[in-house]
mmCIF file of C-alpha atoms and ligand atoms in Angstrom:
data_model
loop_
_atom_site.group_PDB
_atom_site.id
_atom_site.type_symbol
_atom_site.label_atom_id
_atom_site.label_comp_id
_atom_site.label_asym_id
_atom_site.label_seq_id
_atom_site.Cartn_x
_atom_site.Cartn_y
_atom_site.Cartn_z
ATOM 1 C CA MET A 1 -28.433 -33.967 100.637
ATOM 2 C CA LYS A 2 -25.618 -34.462 103.101
ATOM 3 C CA ARG A 3 -27.596 -37.256 104.756
ATOM 4 C CA THR A 4 -28.048 -39.050 101.422
ATOM 5 C CA TYR A 5 -24.320 -38.916 100.744
ATOM 6 C CA PHE A 6 -23.707 -40.256 104.225
ATOM 7 C CA LEU A 7 -26.061 -43.189 103.603
ATOM 8 C CA ILE A 8 -24.495 -43.927 100.211
ATOM 9 C CA LEU A 9 -21.123 -44.133 101.905
ATOM 10 C CA ILE A 10 -22.170 -46.020 105.011
ATOM 11 C CA ILE A 11 -24.371 -48.749 103.424
ATOM 12 C CA PRO A 12 -21.503 -50.494 101.582
ATOM 13 C CA VAL A 13 -19.432 -50.299 104.793
ATOM 14 C CA ILE A 14 -22.241 -51.975 106.777
ATOM 15 C CA PHE A 15 -22.580 -54.584 104.025
ATOM 16 C CA LEU A 16 -18.851 -55.342 104.057
ATOM 17 C CA CYS A 17 -18.806 -55.616 107.842
ATOM 18 C CA CYS A 18 -21.731 -58.035 107.779
ATOM 19 C CA LYS A 19 -20.083 -60.023 105.046
ATOM 20 C CA LYS A 20 -16.891 -60.202 107.091
ATOM 21 C CA THR A 21 -18.887 -61.473 110.062
ATOM 22 C CA ASN A 22 -20.490 -64.176 107.904
ATOM 23 C CA ASP A 23 -17.034 -65.294 106.834
ATOM 24 C CA ALA A 24 -15.723 -65.225 110.385
ATOM 25 C CA PRO A 25 -14.111 -68.475 111.497
ATOM 26 C CA GLY A 26 -16.891 -69.156 114.031
ATOM 27 C CA ASP A 27 -19.472 -69.716 111.297
ATOM 28 C CA ILE A 28 -17.621 -72.167 109.140
ATOM 29 C CA VAL A 29 -18.197 -75.156 111.394
ATOM 30 C CA LYS A 30 -21.912 -75.177 110.632
ATOM 31 C CA SER A 31 -21.600 -74.372 106.940
ATOM 32 C CA ASP A 32 -18.860 -76.975 106.426
ATOM 33 C CA PHE A 33 -20.821 -79.687 108.247
ATOM 34 C CA ASP A 34 -23.957 -78.803 106.245
ATOM 35 C CA PHE A 35 -21.877 -79.170 103.103
ATOM 36 C CA ALA A 36 -20.303 -82.422 104.382
ATOM 37 C CA ALA A 37 -23.752 -83.885 105.083
ATOM 38 C CA LYS A 38 -24.655 -83.497 101.414
ATOM 39 C CA GLN A 39 -21.281 -84.582 100.078
ATOM 40 C CA LEU A 40 -20.941 -87.668 102.287
ATOM 41 C CA THR A 41 -24.470 -88.793 101.407
ATOM 42 C CA PHE A 42 -23.417 -88.562 97.775
ATOM 43 C CA ALA A 43 -20.097 -90.278 98.599
ATOM 44 C CA MET A 44 -21.905 -93.286 100.052
ATOM 45 C CA GLU A 45 -24.017 -93.592 96.898
ATOM 46 C CA GLU A 46 -20.948 -93.357 94.680
ATOM 47 C CA THR A 47 -19.021 -95.813 96.848
ATOM 48 C CA GLU A 48 -21.766 -98.423 96.754
ATOM 49 C CA LYS A 49 -22.125 -97.944 93.001
ATOM 50 C CA GLY A 50 -18.360 -98.330 92.565
ATOM 51 C CA ILE A 51 -18.272 -101.486 94.691
ATOM 52 C CA ALA A 52 -21.193 -103.024 92.788
ATOM 53 C CA ASN A 53 -19.665 -102.162 89.426
ATOM 54 C CA GLU A 54 -16.081 -103.273 90.105
ATOM 55 C CA SER A 55 -14.636 -104.587 86.852
ATOM 56 C CA GLN A 56 -13.887 -108.288 86.485
ATOM 57 C CA GLU A 57 -10.249 -107.375 85.825
ATOM 58 C CA SER A 58 -9.908 -105.389 89.060
ATOM 59 C CA LYS A 59 -11.702 -108.089 91.030
ATOM 60 C CA ALA A 60 -9.458 -110.821 89.646
ATOM 61 C CA LYS A 61 -6.315 -108.769 90.398
ATOM 62 C CA ARG A 62 -7.459 -108.051 93.933
ATOM 63 C CA GLU A 63 -8.390 -111.644 94.658
ATOM 64 C CA LYS A 64 -5.123 -112.944 93.190
ATOM 65 C CA LYS A 65 -3.270 -110.812 95.743
ATOM 66 C CA GLY A 66 -5.500 -112.203 98.509
ATOM 67 C CA TYR A 67 -7.084 -108.798 99.163
ATOM 68 C CA GLY A 68 -10.621 -108.634 100.543
ATOM 69 C CA PRO A 69 -13.564 -106.722 99.068
ATOM 70 C CA LEU A 70 -13.556 -102.994 98.378
ATOM 71 C CA VAL A 71 -14.850 -101.082 101.384
ATOM 72 C CA SER A 72 -14.042 -97.340 101.375
ATOM 73 C CA PRO A 73 -13.270 -94.433 99.040
ATOM 74 C CA ARG A 74 -9.673 -93.179 99.056
ATOM 75 C CA SER A 75 -9.122 -90.701 96.203
ATOM 76 C CA ILE A 76 -9.637 -90.046 92.487
ATOM 77 C CA GLU A 77 -7.470 -91.339 89.629
ATOM 78 C CA GLU A 78 -5.903 -88.898 87.186
ATOM 79 C CA THR A 79 -8.285 -90.464 84.652
ATOM 80 C CA GLY A 80 -11.229 -89.395 86.814
ATOM 81 C CA GLU A 81 -12.223 -92.758 88.310
ATOM 82 C CA LEU A 82 -13.029 -93.190 91.983
ATOM 83 C CA ILE A 83 -10.344 -95.097 93.891
ATOM 84 C CA LEU A 84 -11.920 -97.586 96.293
ATOM 85 C CA VAL A 85 -9.841 -99.697 98.659
ATOM 86 C CA PRO A 86 -10.091 -102.970 100.574
ATOM 87 C CA SER A 87 -9.822 -102.864 104.367
ATOM 88 C CA ARG A 88 -6.105 -103.689 104.287
ATOM 89 C CA ASP A 89 -5.330 -100.308 102.661
ATOM 90 C CA TRP A 90 -3.958 -97.790 105.176
ATOM 91 C CA THR A 91 -6.719 -95.323 104.307
ATOM 92 C CA SER A 92 -9.724 -97.641 104.795
ATOM 93 C CA GLY A 93 -10.674 -96.263 108.242
ATOM 94 C CA PHE A 94 -10.925 -92.594 107.332
ATOM 95 C CA PHE A 95 -14.300 -92.727 105.584
ATOM 96 C CA PRO A 96 -16.028 -94.520 108.477
ATOM 97 C CA GLY A 97 -14.283 -91.998 110.747
ATOM 98 C CA GLU A 98 -15.811 -89.115 108.792
ATOM 99 C CA LEU A 99 -19.247 -90.680 109.227
ATOM 100 C CA TRP A 100 -18.655 -90.891 112.991
ATOM 101 C CA TYR A 101 -17.742 -87.191 112.995
ATOM 102 C CA MET A 102 -21.005 -86.480 111.156
ATOM 103 C CA TYR A 103 -22.836 -88.389 113.875
ATOM 104 C CA GLU A 104 -20.950 -86.531 116.588
ATOM 105 C CA TYR A 105 -21.861 -83.155 115.089
ATOM 106 C CA THR A 106 -25.487 -83.868 114.134
ATOM 107 C CA LYS A 107 -26.449 -86.516 116.751
ATOM 108 C CA ASP A 108 -28.644 -87.887 113.954
ATOM 109 C CA PRO A 109 -29.008 -91.698 114.218
ATOM 110 C CA LYS A 110 -28.872 -91.998 110.430
ATOM 111 C CA TRP A 111 -25.172 -91.099 110.582
ATOM 112 C CA GLU A 112 -24.578 -93.590 113.368
ATOM 113 C CA ALA A 113 -26.139 -96.310 111.210
ATOM 114 C CA ALA A 114 -23.972 -95.297 108.266
ATOM 115 C CA ALA A 115 -20.831 -95.154 110.404
ATOM 116 C CA ARG A 116 -21.563 -98.587 111.873
ATOM 117 C CA LYS A 117 -22.026 -100.074 108.407
ATOM 118 C CA TYR A 118 -18.681 -98.782 107.096
ATOM 119 C CA THR A 119 -16.856 -99.455 110.375
ATOM 120 C CA ALA A 120 -17.884 -103.134 110.383
ATOM 121 C CA ARG A 121 -16.068 -103.567 107.078
ATOM 122 C CA ILE A 122 -12.722 -102.744 108.723
ATOM 123 C CA GLU A 123 -12.904 -105.485 111.373
ATOM 124 C CA PRO A 124 -10.717 -108.058 109.533
ATOM 125 C CA GLU A 125 -7.785 -105.683 110.074
ATOM 126 C CA LYS A 126 -7.648 -106.488 113.778
ATOM 127 C CA LYS A 127 -5.653 -109.595 112.847
ATOM 128 C CA ASN A 128 -3.493 -108.009 110.161
ATOM 129 C CA GLY A 129 0.039 -107.743 111.536
ATOM 130 C CA THR A 130 1.697 -107.019 108.208
ATOM 131 C CA THR A 131 1.783 -103.215 108.599
ATOM 132 C CA HIS A 132 1.962 -100.478 111.242
ATOM 133 C CA ASP A 133 -1.140 -98.724 109.900
ATOM 134 C CA MET A 134 -3.480 -100.263 112.471
ATOM 135 C CA GLY A 135 -4.174 -96.924 114.145
ATOM 136 C CA PHE A 136 -5.153 -95.200 110.925
ATOM 137 C CA LYS A 137 -7.446 -98.064 109.982
ATOM 138 C CA VAL A 138 -8.941 -99.158 113.277
ATOM 139 C CA TYR A 139 -8.631 -96.190 115.656
ATOM 140 C CA CYS A 140 -10.207 -93.730 113.183
ATOM 141 C CA SER A 141 -13.134 -96.112 112.610
ATOM 142 C CA PHE A 142 -13.702 -98.315 115.675
ATOM 143 C CA GLY A 143 -11.945 -95.825 117.968
ATOM 144 C CA ASN A 144 -14.347 -93.011 117.159
ATOM 145 C CA GLY A 145 -17.213 -95.502 117.219
ATOM 146 C CA TYR A 146 -16.290 -96.651 120.727
ATOM 147 C CA ARG A 147 -15.758 -93.092 121.954
ATOM 148 C CA LEU A 148 -19.258 -92.130 120.812
ATOM 149 C CA THR A 149 -21.255 -95.300 121.557
ATOM 150 C CA LYS A 150 -19.295 -97.262 124.199
ATOM 151 C CA ASP A 151 -20.167 -100.393 122.226
ATOM 152 C CA GLU A 152 -18.301 -103.232 123.991
ATOM 153 C CA ALA A 153 -17.843 -105.140 120.736
ATOM 154 C CA TYR A 154 -15.881 -102.174 119.362
ATOM 155 C CA LYS A 155 -13.697 -102.171 122.451
ATOM 156 C CA GLU A 156 -12.762 -105.805 121.855
ATOM 157 C CA VAL A 157 -11.805 -105.096 118.252
ATOM 158 C CA LEU A 158 -9.635 -102.170 119.369
ATOM 159 C CA ILE A 159 -7.809 -104.145 122.039
ATOM 160 C CA GLU A 160 -7.107 -107.051 119.714
ATOM 161 C CA SER A 161 -5.860 -104.567 117.101
ATOM 162 C CA ALA A 162 -3.492 -102.950 119.595
ATOM 163 C CA TYR A 163 -1.957 -106.316 120.480
ATOM 164 C CA THR A 164 -1.586 -107.137 116.788
ATOM 165 C CA LEU A 165 0.214 -103.815 116.246
ATOM 166 C CA ALA A 166 2.468 -104.553 119.224
ATOM 167 C CA THR A 167 3.754 -107.708 117.484
ATOM 168 C CA ARG A 168 5.674 -105.398 115.146
ATOM 169 C CA PHE A 169 7.799 -104.012 117.997
ATOM 170 C CA LYS A 170 11.536 -104.735 117.681
ATOM 171 C CA PRO A 171 12.756 -104.652 121.287
ATOM 172 C CA ASP A 172 16.495 -104.357 120.575
ATOM 173 C CA ALA A 173 15.962 -101.315 118.388
ATOM 174 C CA GLY A 174 13.059 -99.989 120.467
ATOM 175 C CA ILE A 175 10.813 -99.278 117.482
ATOM 176 C CA ILE A 176 7.715 -100.595 115.722
ATOM 177 C CA ARG A 177 8.508 -101.694 112.196
ATOM 178 C CA SER A 178 6.432 -99.681 109.702
ATOM 179 C CA TRP A 179 6.599 -101.473 106.382
ATOM 180 C CA ASP A 180 7.347 -105.004 105.211
ATOM 181 C CA HIS A 181 7.690 -103.979 101.564
ATOM 182 C CA SER A 182 10.866 -102.699 99.841
ATOM 183 C CA ARG A 183 13.054 -105.269 101.620
ATOM 184 C CA SER A 184 15.831 -104.819 99.050
ATOM 185 C CA LYS A 185 16.022 -101.137 100.033
ATOM 186 C CA TRP A 186 15.548 -101.182 103.821
ATOM 187 C CA ASP A 187 16.137 -103.675 106.669
ATOM 188 C CA CYS A 188 13.596 -102.236 109.075
ATOM 189 C CA PRO A 189 11.957 -99.031 107.870
ATOM 190 C CA VAL A 190 10.211 -96.706 110.293
ATOM 191 C CA ILE A 191 8.272 -93.789 108.866
ATOM 192 C CA ILE A 192 7.292 -90.617 110.700
ATOM 193 C CA ASP A 193 3.643 -91.502 109.955
ATOM 194 C CA ASN A 194 4.025 -94.321 112.505
ATOM 195 C CA MET A 195 3.722 -91.746 115.314
ATOM 196 C CA MET A 196 -0.001 -91.532 114.545
ATOM 197 C CA ASN A 197 -0.539 -95.226 115.258
ATOM 198 C CA LEU A 198 0.761 -94.928 118.822
ATOM 199 C CA GLU A 199 -2.561 -93.411 119.906
ATOM 200 C CA LEU A 200 -4.184 -96.854 119.647
ATOM 201 C CA LEU A 201 -1.521 -98.319 121.961
ATOM 202 C CA PHE A 202 -1.968 -95.560 124.550
ATOM 203 C CA TRP A 203 -5.738 -96.022 124.424
ATOM 204 C CA ALA A 204 -5.431 -99.813 124.843
ATOM 205 C CA PHE A 205 -3.070 -99.298 127.800
ATOM 206 C CA GLY A 206 -5.736 -97.103 129.398
ATOM 207 C CA GLU A 207 -8.317 -99.862 128.996
ATOM 208 C CA THR A 208 -6.212 -102.930 129.829
ATOM 209 C CA LYS A 209 -3.590 -101.381 132.173
ATOM 210 C CA ASP A 210 -1.068 -103.559 130.343
ATOM 211 C CA SER A 211 2.067 -101.426 130.671
ATOM 212 C CA THR A 212 3.759 -103.323 127.813
ATOM 213 C CA LEU A 213 1.607 -101.376 125.371
ATOM 214 C CA TYR A 214 2.513 -98.059 127.011
ATOM 215 C CA LYS A 215 6.224 -98.899 127.059
ATOM 216 C CA ILE A 216 6.215 -99.846 123.377
ATOM 217 C CA ALA A 217 4.566 -96.541 122.447
ATOM 218 C CA VAL A 218 6.975 -94.490 124.589
ATOM 219 C CA SER A 219 10.013 -96.358 123.296
ATOM 220 C CA HIS A 220 8.944 -95.777 119.702
ATOM 221 C CA ALA A 221 8.275 -92.081 120.352
ATOM 222 C CA ASP A 222 11.680 -91.708 122.074
ATOM 223 C CA MET A 223 13.617 -93.422 119.278
ATOM 224 C CA THR A 224 11.766 -91.372 116.671
ATOM 225 C CA LEU A 225 12.583 -88.198 118.596
ATOM 226 C CA LYS A 226 16.244 -89.193 118.649
ATOM 227 C CA ASN A 227 16.641 -90.335 115.050
ATOM 228 C CA HIS A 228 13.963 -88.842 112.839
ATOM 229 C CA PHE A 229 14.735 -85.130 113.137
ATOM 230 C CA ARG A 230 17.301 -82.724 111.758
ATOM 231 C CA GLU A 231 18.798 -79.847 113.715
ATOM 232 C CA ASP A 232 16.139 -77.482 112.372
ATOM 233 C CA TYR A 233 13.432 -79.877 113.694
ATOM 234 C CA SER A 234 12.244 -80.927 110.260
ATOM 235 C CA SER A 235 11.567 -84.636 110.000
ATOM 236 C CA TYR A 236 12.979 -87.289 107.730
ATOM 237 C CA HIS A 237 10.374 -89.574 106.236
ATOM 238 C CA VAL A 238 12.007 -93.026 106.517
ATOM 239 C CA ILE A 239 14.614 -94.167 109.038
ATOM 240 C CA ASP A 240 16.057 -97.614 108.396
ATOM 241 C CA TYR A 241 17.140 -99.500 111.546
ATOM 242 C CA ASP A 242 19.380 -102.446 112.289
ATOM 243 C CA THR A 243 17.007 -104.417 114.528
ATOM 244 C CA ILE A 244 19.837 -106.092 116.475
ATOM 245 C CA THR A 245 22.066 -103.123 117.296
ATOM 246 C CA GLY A 246 19.413 -100.426 116.969
ATOM 247 C CA ASN A 247 21.807 -98.466 114.749
ATOM 248 C CA VAL A 248 20.411 -96.191 112.081
ATOM 249 C CA LEU A 249 21.344 -97.523 108.656
ATOM 250 C CA LYS A 250 19.711 -94.929 106.384
ATOM 251 C CA LYS A 251 17.854 -91.644 106.512
ATOM 252 C CA ASN A 252 15.656 -91.567 103.436
ATOM 253 C CA THR A 253 12.445 -90.371 101.913
ATOM 254 C CA HIS A 254 9.729 -92.289 100.109
ATOM 255 C CA GLN A 255 7.060 -89.704 99.333
ATOM 256 C CA GLY A 256 9.107 -86.531 99.708
ATOM 257 C CA TYR A 257 11.125 -84.653 97.111
ATOM 258 C CA ALA A 258 14.559 -85.795 98.373
ATOM 259 C CA HIS A 259 16.141 -87.602 101.301
ATOM 260 C CA GLU A 260 17.124 -84.242 102.823
ATOM 261 C CA SER A 261 13.876 -82.426 102.048
ATOM 262 C CA ALA A 262 10.910 -81.823 104.361
ATOM 263 C CA TRP A 263 7.873 -83.728 103.066
ATOM 264 C CA SER A 264 4.872 -81.679 104.205
ATOM 265 C CA ARG A 265 2.616 -84.449 105.430
ATOM 266 C CA GLY A 266 5.502 -85.934 107.383
ATOM 267 C CA GLN A 267 5.832 -82.679 109.315
ATOM 268 C CA ALA A 268 2.084 -82.770 110.001
ATOM 269 C CA TRP A 269 2.275 -86.369 111.289
ATOM 270 C CA ALA A 270 5.107 -85.267 113.596
ATOM 271 C CA VAL A 271 3.170 -82.328 115.078
ATOM 272 C CA TYR A 272 0.030 -84.367 115.610
ATOM 273 C CA GLY A 273 1.975 -87.384 116.884
ATOM 274 C CA TYR A 274 4.044 -85.545 119.499
ATOM 275 C CA THR A 275 1.094 -83.444 120.666
ATOM 276 C CA MET A 276 -0.867 -86.666 121.239
ATOM 277 C CA CYS A 277 2.134 -88.329 122.949
ATOM 278 C CA TYR A 278 2.397 -85.359 125.319
ATOM 279 C CA ARG A 279 -1.303 -85.688 126.147
ATOM 280 C CA GLU A 280 -0.857 -89.406 126.911
ATOM 281 C CA THR A 281 2.406 -89.210 128.893
ATOM 282 C CA GLY A 282 2.903 -85.658 130.169
ATOM 283 C CA ARG A 283 6.531 -85.801 128.966
ATOM 284 C CA THR A 284 7.762 -82.298 128.191
ATOM 285 C CA ALA A 285 10.242 -83.566 125.578
ATOM 286 C CA TYR A 286 7.245 -84.494 123.420
ATOM 287 C CA LEU A 287 5.567 -81.128 123.928
ATOM 288 C CA ASP A 288 8.814 -79.358 123.023
ATOM 289 C CA GLN A 289 9.139 -81.484 119.890
ATOM 290 C CA ALA A 290 5.625 -80.611 118.763
ATOM 291 C CA LYS A 291 6.322 -76.903 119.380
ATOM 292 C CA ASN A 292 9.622 -77.033 117.525
ATOM 293 C CA VAL A 293 8.162 -78.749 114.460
ATOM 294 C CA VAL A 294 5.298 -76.216 114.437
ATOM 295 C CA ASN A 295 7.876 -73.455 114.550
ATOM 296 C CA TYR A 296 9.725 -75.057 111.622
ATOM 297 C CA ILE A 297 6.526 -75.229 109.562
ATOM 298 C CA PHE A 298 5.145 -71.778 110.270
ATOM 299 C CA THR A 299 8.435 -69.897 109.867
ATOM 300 C CA HIS A 300 9.300 -71.702 106.647
ATOM 301 C CA PRO A 301 9.880 -69.225 103.800
ATOM 302 C CA ASN A 302 8.039 -71.553 101.422
ATOM 303 C CA MET A 303 4.859 -71.653 103.459
ATOM 304 C CA PRO A 304 2.223 -69.872 101.333
ATOM 305 C CA ASP A 305 0.209 -66.980 102.779
ATOM 306 C CA ASP A 306 -2.940 -69.105 103.005
ATOM 307 C CA LEU A 307 -1.058 -71.657 105.179
ATOM 308 C CA ILE A 308 -1.867 -74.593 102.890
ATOM 309 C CA PRO A 309 1.607 -76.017 102.231
ATOM 310 C CA TYR A 310 3.100 -77.241 99.005
ATOM 311 C CA TRP A 311 3.538 -81.027 99.057
ATOM 312 C CA ASP A 312 7.180 -80.657 100.159
ATOM 313 C CA TYR A 313 8.707 -77.555 101.762
ATOM 314 C CA ASP A 314 11.741 -78.012 99.478
ATOM 315 C CA ALA A 315 9.882 -78.859 96.265
ATOM 316 C CA PRO A 316 12.023 -77.395 93.489
ATOM 317 C CA GLU A 317 9.392 -75.523 91.422
ATOM 318 C CA ILE A 318 7.641 -73.651 94.244
ATOM 319 C CA PRO A 319 5.310 -71.736 93.672
ATOM 320 C CA ASN A 320 4.452 -73.977 90.717
ATOM 321 C CA GLU A 321 4.047 -77.124 92.775
ATOM 322 C CA PRO A 322 0.885 -78.866 93.973
ATOM 323 C CA ARG A 323 -0.349 -78.220 97.481
ATOM 324 C CA ASP A 324 -1.081 -80.850 100.083
ATOM 325 C CA VAL A 325 -4.342 -80.021 101.808
ATOM 326 C CA SER A 326 -4.052 -83.212 103.903
ATOM 327 C CA ALA A 327 -0.933 -81.797 105.598
ATOM 328 C CA ALA A 328 -2.877 -78.629 106.377
ATOM 329 C CA THR A 329 -5.942 -80.358 107.863
ATOM 330 C CA CYS A 330 -3.869 -82.695 110.038
ATOM 331 C CA THR A 331 -1.784 -79.751 111.266
ATOM 332 C CA ALA A 332 -4.862 -77.632 111.994
ATOM 333 C CA SER A 333 -6.399 -80.392 114.079
ATOM 334 C CA ALA A 334 -3.142 -80.822 116.025
ATOM 335 C CA LEU A 335 -2.767 -77.065 116.564
ATOM 336 C CA TYR A 336 -6.120 -76.836 118.339
ATOM 337 C CA GLU A 337 -4.971 -79.519 120.758
ATOM 338 C CA LEU A 338 -1.494 -78.041 121.148
ATOM 339 C CA SER A 339 -3.067 -74.700 122.085
ATOM 340 C CA MET A 340 -4.386 -76.404 125.247
ATOM 341 C CA TYR A 341 -0.882 -77.355 126.398
ATOM 342 C CA ASP A 342 1.313 -74.435 125.329
ATOM 343 C CA LYS A 343 -0.578 -71.523 126.834
ATOM 344 C CA GLU A 344 2.085 -68.986 125.913
ATOM 345 C CA ASN A 345 1.546 -69.644 122.208
ATOM 346 C CA ALA A 346 -2.080 -70.760 122.365
ATOM 347 C CA ALA A 347 -3.545 -67.722 120.618
ATOM 348 C CA LYS A 348 -1.018 -68.006 117.796
ATOM 349 C CA TYR A 349 -1.714 -71.719 117.271
ATOM 350 C CA LYS A 350 -5.449 -71.192 117.264
ATOM 351 C CA ALA A 351 -5.179 -68.290 114.828
ATOM 352 C CA TRP A 352 -3.117 -70.430 112.420
ATOM 353 C CA ALA A 353 -5.585 -73.313 112.652
ATOM 354 C CA ASP A 354 -8.517 -70.917 112.141
ATOM 355 C CA THR A 355 -6.804 -69.404 109.110
ATOM 356 C CA ILE A 356 -6.235 -72.847 107.603
ATOM 357 C CA LEU A 357 -9.874 -73.841 108.087
ATOM 358 C CA LEU A 358 -11.168 -70.527 106.795
ATOM 359 C CA ASN A 359 -9.019 -70.670 103.661
ATOM 360 C CA LEU A 360 -9.961 -74.290 103.024
ATOM 361 C CA SER A 361 -13.633 -73.400 103.423
ATOM 362 C CA LYS A 362 -13.382 -70.458 101.054
ATOM 363 C CA HIS A 363 -11.070 -71.759 98.358
ATOM 364 C CA TYR A 364 -10.523 -75.512 98.528
ATOM 365 C CA LEU A 365 -13.984 -77.079 98.930
ATOM 366 C CA ALA A 366 -15.195 -79.367 96.154
ATOM 367 C CA LYS A 367 -18.275 -78.306 94.236
ATOM 368 C CA GLU A 368 -21.390 -79.760 95.833
ATOM 369 C CA GLY A 369 -22.428 -82.959 94.030
ATOM 370 C CA SER A 370 -19.029 -83.389 92.388
ATOM 371 C CA THR A 371 -15.794 -85.366 92.955
ATOM 372 C CA TYR A 372 -17.627 -88.488 94.216
ATOM 373 C CA GLY A 373 -18.503 -86.671 97.429
ATOM 374 C CA PHE A 374 -15.002 -85.799 98.638
ATOM 375 C CA LEU A 375 -14.935 -82.555 100.611
ATOM 376 C CA LEU A 376 -11.620 -80.914 99.768
ATOM 377 C CA LEU A 377 -9.609 -80.568 96.580
ATOM 378 C CA HIS A 378 -5.815 -80.209 96.152
ATOM 379 C CA SER A 379 -4.092 -82.860 98.232
ATOM 380 C CA THR A 380 -1.037 -84.832 97.182
ATOM 381 C CA GLY A 381 -0.651 -88.518 98.007
ATOM 382 C CA SER A 382 2.717 -89.170 96.393
ATOM 383 C CA LYS A 383 4.293 -86.841 93.882
ATOM 384 C CA PRO A 384 7.358 -89.080 93.349
ATOM 385 C CA GLY A 385 5.032 -92.086 92.977
ATOM 386 C CA LYS A 386 2.984 -90.048 90.474
ATOM 387 C CA PHE A 387 -0.303 -90.881 92.124
ATOM 388 C CA GLU A 388 -2.968 -88.783 93.800
ATOM 389 C CA VAL A 389 -1.280 -85.558 92.783
ATOM 390 C CA ASP A 390 -3.546 -82.532 93.295
ATOM 391 C CA GLN A 391 -6.520 -84.772 94.109
ATOM 392 C CA PRO A 392 -8.982 -85.146 96.975
ATOM 393 C CA LEU A 393 -7.947 -87.618 99.706
ATOM 394 C CA ALA A 394 -10.123 -89.296 102.338
ATOM 395 C CA TYR A 395 -7.650 -88.470 105.092
ATOM 396 C CA ALA A 396 -7.594 -84.759 104.206
ATOM 397 C CA ASP A 397 -11.372 -84.788 104.692
ATOM 398 C CA TYR A 398 -11.170 -86.818 107.912
ATOM 399 C CA TYR A 399 -8.774 -84.395 109.627
ATOM 400 C CA PHE A 400 -10.799 -81.463 108.262
ATOM 401 C CA LEU A 401 -13.938 -82.649 110.061
ATOM 402 C CA GLU A 402 -11.895 -83.487 113.154
ATOM 403 C CA ALA A 403 -10.353 -80.008 113.156
ATOM 404 C CA LEU A 404 -13.779 -78.365 112.757
ATOM 405 C CA LEU A 405 -15.141 -80.321 115.719
ATOM 406 C CA ARG A 406 -12.073 -79.514 117.796
ATOM 407 C CA LYS A 407 -12.450 -75.830 116.985
ATOM 408 C CA GLN A 408 -16.085 -75.902 118.039
ATOM 409 C CA LYS A 409 -15.329 -77.698 121.320
ATOM 410 C CA LEU A 410 -12.301 -75.542 122.105
ATOM 411 C CA GLU A 411 -14.322 -72.373 121.653
ATOM 412 C CA ALA A 412 -17.183 -73.737 123.753
ATOM 413 C CA SER A 413 -15.257 -75.300 126.615
ATOM 414 C CA GLY A 414 -11.512 -74.619 126.319
ATOM 415 C CA SER A 415 -10.856 -78.283 125.473
ATOM 416 C CA VAL A 416 -10.860 -80.142 122.144
ATOM 417 C CA PHE A 417 -12.243 -83.267 123.857
HETATM 418 N N1 LIG B 1 0.846 -92.794 105.719
HETATM 419 C C1 LIG B 1 1.093 -92.643 104.332
HETATM 420 C C2 LIG B 1 0.998 -91.246 103.869
HETATM 421 O O1 LIG B 1 0.982 -90.306 104.649
HETATM 422 O O2 LIG B 1 0.948 -91.061 102.675
#
């Protein structure tokens, strides 16, 4: 009788323990990539359907603006339609990048073929000097492609793209101009996002040994370090420069709640950007900056328990504000890398990144076969712009897959590379 009672008590305990093990962070890499394989297959079907069925009105509008054909999925409209973009859009490289990550994980040539197809569509951007977003577009697509295949043609595209990006450098101010739009508002706007595009310049320096590219990247990172941050290490979104004197004219936001608020994705770009700059230069000022911004994020009283931030740390209606999963995935990916450089805090960084990935895997995944094949729900593109609020975003998914791969590599070898 006693034995029966014992078994009745112990069986649920064993079951719970096993369940906990199944949910353990180590297992999510496989289950998330299995899920991504199905979703991204569906996403390609939906994307091709959307491209083939583009309305005459949309086509005419696009062509009138001189924009090329639609190439990649970006997000979902409030009305439920799939948002597809031409290569000139800053998000065009993320979908091909996701396909490269699928190839990296599975080693299945079918994903290489798919990645090559979507990567080729981004090539016209190598000559587009009208924006700073070259890294997002070309490094995520061709950069991953070159890393995995060593295709010389990809290398040429990347080097040409880096030189095109370098044409936006303003030597007297020491920065790369981000945007050409909103000229009535800003003389020379630089956004924190621009830190991400420096990786292409560092890579091209490594290949060409042209120190001009390295110096441009370092100068931009230094000026951003000096001008983009508040005393608490939170980042402004937009800094407007006088390109002759280098003076700061304005400290503003564009996608955040207010000029003095901390837009969540901006903080994520800063952590990722300075971690990468430390890797490329060994400068401790960059490592310290990454650590300080991480500290700002993870000690913020408005950070939710699941570590998926609201779209702005100062959004006025927290907790009734949309989240931004893209900020979480970018931060998680950066944290795995940062844990390699800041040994004292490595365990903490890895635990935060693991928690983010686990919570995303449990509570934020799209339903299989839904949402045009996007992986994660609940990102915010621009709340003030009233678009892509609480929607999937291609870049949230891209950094999710990157973070999962980094986690796997870190656990296997102690390095995310
Ligand atoms: N780079 C634009 C954004 O983060 O929304």
